[in-house]
Amino acid sequence: DGGITQSPKYLFRKEGQNVTLSCEQNLNHDAMYWYRQDPGQGLRLIYYSQIVNDFQKGDIAEGYSVSREKKESFPLTVTSAQKNPTAFYLCASSTDNSGNTIYFGEGSWLTVV
Amino acid sequence: GENVEQHPSTLSVQEGDSAVIKCTYSDSASNYFPWYKQELGKGPQLIIDIRSNVGEKKDQRIAVTLNKTAKHFSLHITETQPEDSAVYFCAASRGGGGNKLTFGTGTQLKVEL
């Protein structure tokens, strides 16, 4: 099936630990994105990538890092520098970077314990 | 940057009635306006979108209208059904590099029997 796959669905992290969320797409999309969603709020852009080996900061990039070594993969690392990491993380992709529709994965829940 | 305001935050309607959700945006250069439906614990799904060269778009029971002069757009759902119950997000973007969508804060729609 074509789509965007995020893993794991649920993740628990101890304070001070880095964790990496996986995002894979088989839609042959050029652009990929990471959004964060907090309860009762909209989605906020963390990072985005328009092409392999290139990515840009979004509105709330502090405490996060990404890589884009392959077109189909865009992992997000939540570092210990992120002071309030508990949230729902959404990966998305689009065909190109000129305004085409963005499609979302099913999300990953991260909880700091 | 772009700012998107969405109202109401919660909306309760009787099955069969219509529901209207409104959004305003601040960036006059924005030209792409999608609407997403999000069920609990899942990623947002695109339900309809409109571009700035069109004033209205309809897909079965769902329609979106755009007023570029007033910088607002609305989602209309007719003949609501219980399965329409979800959180709805509007968004706006200029398109271009990264297609950085700015989201509204969401509307919790409840369709009561």
CSV table of C-alpha atoms in Angstrom, one decimal:
chain,number,residue,atom,x,y,z
A,1,ASP,CA,0.0,0.0,0.0
A,2,GLY,CA,1.2,3.5,-0.7
A,3,GLY,CA,1.5,5.9,2.1
A,4,ILE,CA,3.4,7.4,4.9
A,5,THR,CA,4.5,5.1,7.7
A,6,GLN,CA,5.5,6.5,11.1
A,7,SER,CA,7.0,4.4,13.9
A,8,PRO,CA,6.8,3.8,16.7
A,9,LYS,CA,3.2,4.7,17.4
A,10,TYR,CA,3.9,5.1,21.1
A,11,LEU,CA,7.2,6.0,22.7
A,12,PHE,CA,8.2,6.7,26.2
A,13,ARG,CA,11.4,8.6,26.9
A,14,LYS,CA,13.3,9.3,30.1
A,15,GLU,CA,14.4,12.8,30.7
A,16,GLY,CA,17.8,13.4,29.3
A,17,GLN,CA,17.5,10.8,26.5
A,18,ASN,CA,17.5,11.4,22.8
A,19,VAL,CA,14.9,9.5,20.8
A,20,THR,CA,14.4,9.1,17.1
A,21,LEU,CA,11.0,8.9,15.3
A,22,SER,CA,10.9,7.1,12.0
A,23,CYS,CA,9.1,8.3,8.9
A,24,GLU,CA,9.0,6.5,5.6
A,25,GLN,CA,7.0,7.2,2.5
A,26,ASN,CA,6.6,5.2,-0.7
A,27,LEU,CA,4.7,7.9,-2.6
A,28,ASN,CA,7.8,9.2,-4.4
A,29,HIS,CA,7.3,12.6,-2.9
A,30,ASP,CA,10.1,15.1,-3.0
A,31,ALA,CA,9.2,17.2,0.1
A,32,MET,CA,8.8,15.9,3.6
A,33,TYR,CA,7.8,17.6,6.9
A,34,TRP,CA,7.6,17.1,10.6
A,35,TYR,CA,4.8,18.8,12.7
A,36,ARG,CA,4.2,18.8,16.4
A,37,GLN,CA,0.7,18.8,17.8
A,38,ASP,CA,-0.2,19.7,21.4
A,39,PRO,CA,-3.7,19.1,22.8
A,40,GLY,CA,-6.2,21.8,21.8
A,41,GLN,CA,-3.7,23.4,19.4
A,42,GLY,CA,-3.0,23.4,15.8
A,43,LEU,CA,0.0,21.8,14.1
A,44,ARG,CA,3.4,23.6,14.2
A,45,LEU,CA,6.2,23.0,11.7
A,46,ILE,CA,9.4,21.6,13.2
A,47,TYR,CA,11.5,20.9,10.1
A,48,TYR,CA,11.0,20.4,6.4
A,49,SER,CA,13.0,19.0,3.5
A,50,GLN,CA,12.5,19.8,-0.1
A,51,ILE,CA,15.2,17.4,-1.5
A,52,VAL,CA,17.6,14.7,-0.4
A,53,ASN,CA,20.5,16.0,1.8
A,54,ASP,CA,18.8,19.3,2.4
A,55,PHE,CA,16.4,20.5,5.1
A,56,GLN,CA,15.3,23.8,6.7
A,57,LYS,CA,14.1,24.8,10.2
A,58,GLY,CA,10.5,25.4,10.7
A,59,ASP,CA,8.9,27.5,13.4
A,60,ILE,CA,9.9,25.4,16.4
A,61,ALA,CA,13.1,23.6,15.5
A,62,GLU,CA,15.0,24.1,18.8
A,63,GLY,CA,15.7,20.8,20.5
A,64,TYR,CA,15.1,18.7,17.3
A,65,SER,CA,17.3,17.4,14.5
A,66,VAL,CA,16.6,15.7,11.2
A,67,SER,CA,18.4,14.0,8.3
A,68,ARG,CA,17.4,13.3,4.8
A,69,GLU,CA,19.8,10.8,3.4
A,70,LYS,CA,17.2,9.0,1.2
A,71,LYS,CA,14.2,10.4,-0.6
A,72,GLU,CA,11.8,8.1,1.2
A,73,SER,CA,13.0,8.6,4.7
A,74,PHE,CA,13.0,11.6,7.0
A,75,PRO,CA,13.7,10.7,10.7
A,76,LEU,CA,13.3,13.1,13.5
A,77,THR,CA,15.4,13.1,16.6
A,78,VAL,CA,14.0,14.7,19.8
A,79,THR,CA,17.1,15.7,21.8
A,80,SER,CA,17.5,16.2,25.5
A,81,ALA,CA,17.6,19.9,24.7
A,82,GLN,CA,13.9,19.9,24.0
A,83,LYS,CA,12.4,21.0,27.3
A,84,ASN,CA,8.8,19.9,26.7
A,85,PRO,CA,8.9,17.0,24.3
A,86,THR,CA,5.6,15.3,25.2
A,87,ALA,CA,3.4,15.7,22.2
A,88,PHE,CA,1.9,14.0,19.1
A,89,TYR,CA,4.4,14.1,16.2
A,90,LEU,CA,3.2,14.0,12.6
A,91,CYS,CA,5.2,13.4,9.5
A,92,ALA,CA,4.0,14.5,6.1
A,93,SER,CA,5.0,14.7,2.5
A,94,SER,CA,4.0,16.4,-0.7
A,95,THR,CA,4.8,15.9,-4.4
A,96,ASP,CA,6.9,19.0,-4.6
A,97,ASN,CA,7.5,22.3,-3.0
A,98,SER,CA,5.3,24.5,-5.1
A,99,GLY,CA,2.1,24.3,-3.1
A,100,ASN,CA,0.9,20.8,-3.7
A,101,THR,CA,-1.2,18.9,-1.2
A,102,ILE,CA,0.4,17.7,2.0
A,103,TYR,CA,-0.4,14.2,3.2
A,104,PHE,CA,0.1,13.1,6.7
A,105,GLY,CA,1.1,9.9,8.4
A,106,GLU,CA,-0.7,8.4,11.4
A,107,GLY,CA,1.5,10.1,14.0
A,108,SER,CA,3.7,9.1,16.9
A,109,TRP,CA,2.9,9.8,20.5
A,110,LEU,CA,6.0,10.7,22.6
A,111,THR,CA,5.7,10.8,26.4
A,112,VAL,CA,8.5,11.8,28.7
A,113,VAL,CA,8.5,9.9,31.9
B,1,GLY,CA,4.5,35.4,9.1
B,2,GLU,CA,1.1,34.0,8.4
B,3,ASN,CA,-1.5,33.8,11.1
B,4,VAL,CA,-4.6,31.7,10.8
B,5,GLU,CA,-7.6,32.1,13.2
B,6,GLN,CA,-10.3,29.5,13.3
B,7,HIS,CA,-13.8,29.7,14.9
B,8,PRO,CA,-15.6,28.2,16.7
B,9,SER,CA,-13.4,25.9,18.8
B,10,THR,CA,-16.3,23.6,19.4
B,11,LEU,CA,-19.5,23.0,17.4
B,12,SER,CA,-22.4,20.8,18.2
B,13,VAL,CA,-25.1,20.1,15.7
B,14,GLN,CA,-28.0,17.8,15.3
B,15,GLU,CA,-27.7,15.0,12.8
B,16,GLY,CA,-28.9,16.3,9.4
B,17,ASP,CA,-28.2,19.9,10.2
B,18,SER,CA,-25.4,21.9,8.5
B,19,ALA,CA,-22.2,22.9,10.1
B,20,VAL,CA,-20.0,25.9,9.2
B,21,ILE,CA,-16.4,26.5,10.3
B,22,LYS,CA,-14.7,29.8,9.6
B,23,CYS,CA,-11.1,30.8,9.2
B,24,THR,CA,-9.3,34.1,8.6
B,25,TYR,CA,-5.7,34.6,7.5
B,26,SER,CA,-3.3,37.5,7.6
B,27,ASP,CA,-1.0,37.0,4.6
B,28,SER,CA,-2.5,38.4,1.5
B,29,ALA,CA,0.0,36.3,-0.5
B,30,SER,CA,-1.4,33.0,0.7
B,31,ASN,CA,-3.0,31.2,-2.2
B,32,TYR,CA,-3.7,27.6,-1.0
B,33,PHE,CA,-6.3,26.7,1.6
B,34,PRO,CA,-6.8,23.1,2.6
B,35,TRP,CA,-9.1,21.6,5.2
B,36,TYR,CA,-8.2,18.5,7.2
B,37,LYS,CA,-10.3,16.2,9.3
B,38,GLN,CA,-8.6,14.5,12.2
B,39,GLU,CA,-10.0,11.6,14.2
B,40,LEU,CA,-8.8,10.9,17.7
B,41,GLY,CA,-5.2,9.5,17.7
B,42,LYS,CA,-4.9,9.6,13.9
B,43,GLY,CA,-3.2,11.8,11.4
B,44,PRO,CA,-5.1,14.6,9.7
B,45,GLN,CA,-6.8,13.7,6.4
B,46,LEU,CA,-7.3,16.2,3.6
B,47,ILE,CA,-11.0,16.6,2.9
B,48,ILE,CA,-11.1,19.5,0.5
B,49,ASP,CA,-8.9,22.4,-0.6
B,50,ILE,CA,-9.2,25.6,-2.6
B,51,ARG,CA,-6.8,27.8,-4.4
B,52,SER,CA,-7.0,31.5,-4.6
B,53,ASN,CA,-8.2,31.6,-8.2
B,54,VAL,CA,-11.5,29.9,-7.2
B,55,GLY,CA,-14.2,31.3,-5.0
B,56,GLU,CA,-16.0,28.1,-4.1
B,57,LYS,CA,-15.5,24.4,-4.4
B,58,LYS,CA,-17.9,21.5,-3.6
B,59,ASP,CA,-17.5,17.8,-3.1
B,60,GLN,CA,-20.7,16.0,-2.2
B,61,ARG,CA,-21.7,17.2,1.3
B,62,ILE,CA,-18.6,19.4,1.7
B,63,ALA,CA,-18.0,22.8,0.3
B,64,VAL,CA,-15.4,25.5,0.9
B,65,THR,CA,-15.8,29.2,0.1
B,66,LEU,CA,-13.0,31.8,-0.2
B,67,ASN,CA,-13.2,35.6,0.1
B,68,LYS,CA,-9.8,36.9,-0.9
B,69,THR,CA,-10.7,40.5,-0.2
B,70,ALA,CA,-11.8,39.8,3.3
B,71,LYS,CA,-9.1,37.1,3.8
B,72,HIS,CA,-11.4,34.5,5.1
B,73,PHE,CA,-12.5,31.0,4.0
B,74,SER,CA,-15.2,28.7,5.3
B,75,LEU,CA,-16.0,25.0,5.4
B,76,HIS,CA,-19.6,24.0,5.0
B,77,ILE,CA,-20.8,20.5,5.8
B,78,THR,CA,-24.4,19.7,4.9
B,79,GLU,CA,-26.6,16.8,6.1
B,80,THR,CA,-24.2,16.1,8.9
B,81,GLN,CA,-23.8,12.5,10.0
B,82,PRO,CA,-22.4,11.0,13.3
B,83,GLU,CA,-19.2,10.0,11.4
B,84,ASP,CA,-18.5,13.6,10.6
B,85,SER,CA,-17.7,14.1,14.3
B,86,ALA,CA,-14.0,14.9,14.5
B,87,VAL,CA,-11.6,17.8,14.8
B,88,TYR,CA,-11.3,20.0,11.6
B,89,PHE,CA,-8.3,22.2,10.8
B,90,CYS,CA,-8.0,24.9,8.3
B,91,ALA,CA,-4.6,25.9,6.9
B,92,ALA,CA,-3.1,28.5,4.6
B,93,SER,CA,0.1,28.7,2.6
B,94,ARG,CA,1.8,30.7,-0.1
B,95,GLY,CA,2.9,27.5,-1.7
B,96,GLY,CA,6.5,27.8,-2.9
B,97,GLY,CA,9.5,26.4,-1.1
B,98,GLY,CA,8.5,23.9,1.6
B,99,ASN,CA,4.8,24.6,1.2
B,100,LYS,CA,4.8,25.7,4.8
B,101,LEU,CA,1.2,25.4,5.9
B,102,THR,CA,0.1,27.5,8.8
B,103,PHE,CA,-2.8,25.8,10.7
B,104,GLY,CA,-5.7,27.1,12.6
B,105,THR,CA,-6.3,25.8,16.2
B,106,GLY,CA,-9.0,23.4,15.2
B,107,THR,CA,-12.7,22.9,15.6
B,108,GLN,CA,-14.2,20.0,17.5
B,109,LEU,CA,-17.4,19.0,15.7
B,110,LYS,CA,-19.9,16.8,17.4
B,111,VAL,CA,-22.9,15.5,15.5
B,112,GLU,CA,-25.6,14.4,17.9
B,113,LEU,CA,-28.2,11.9,17.1
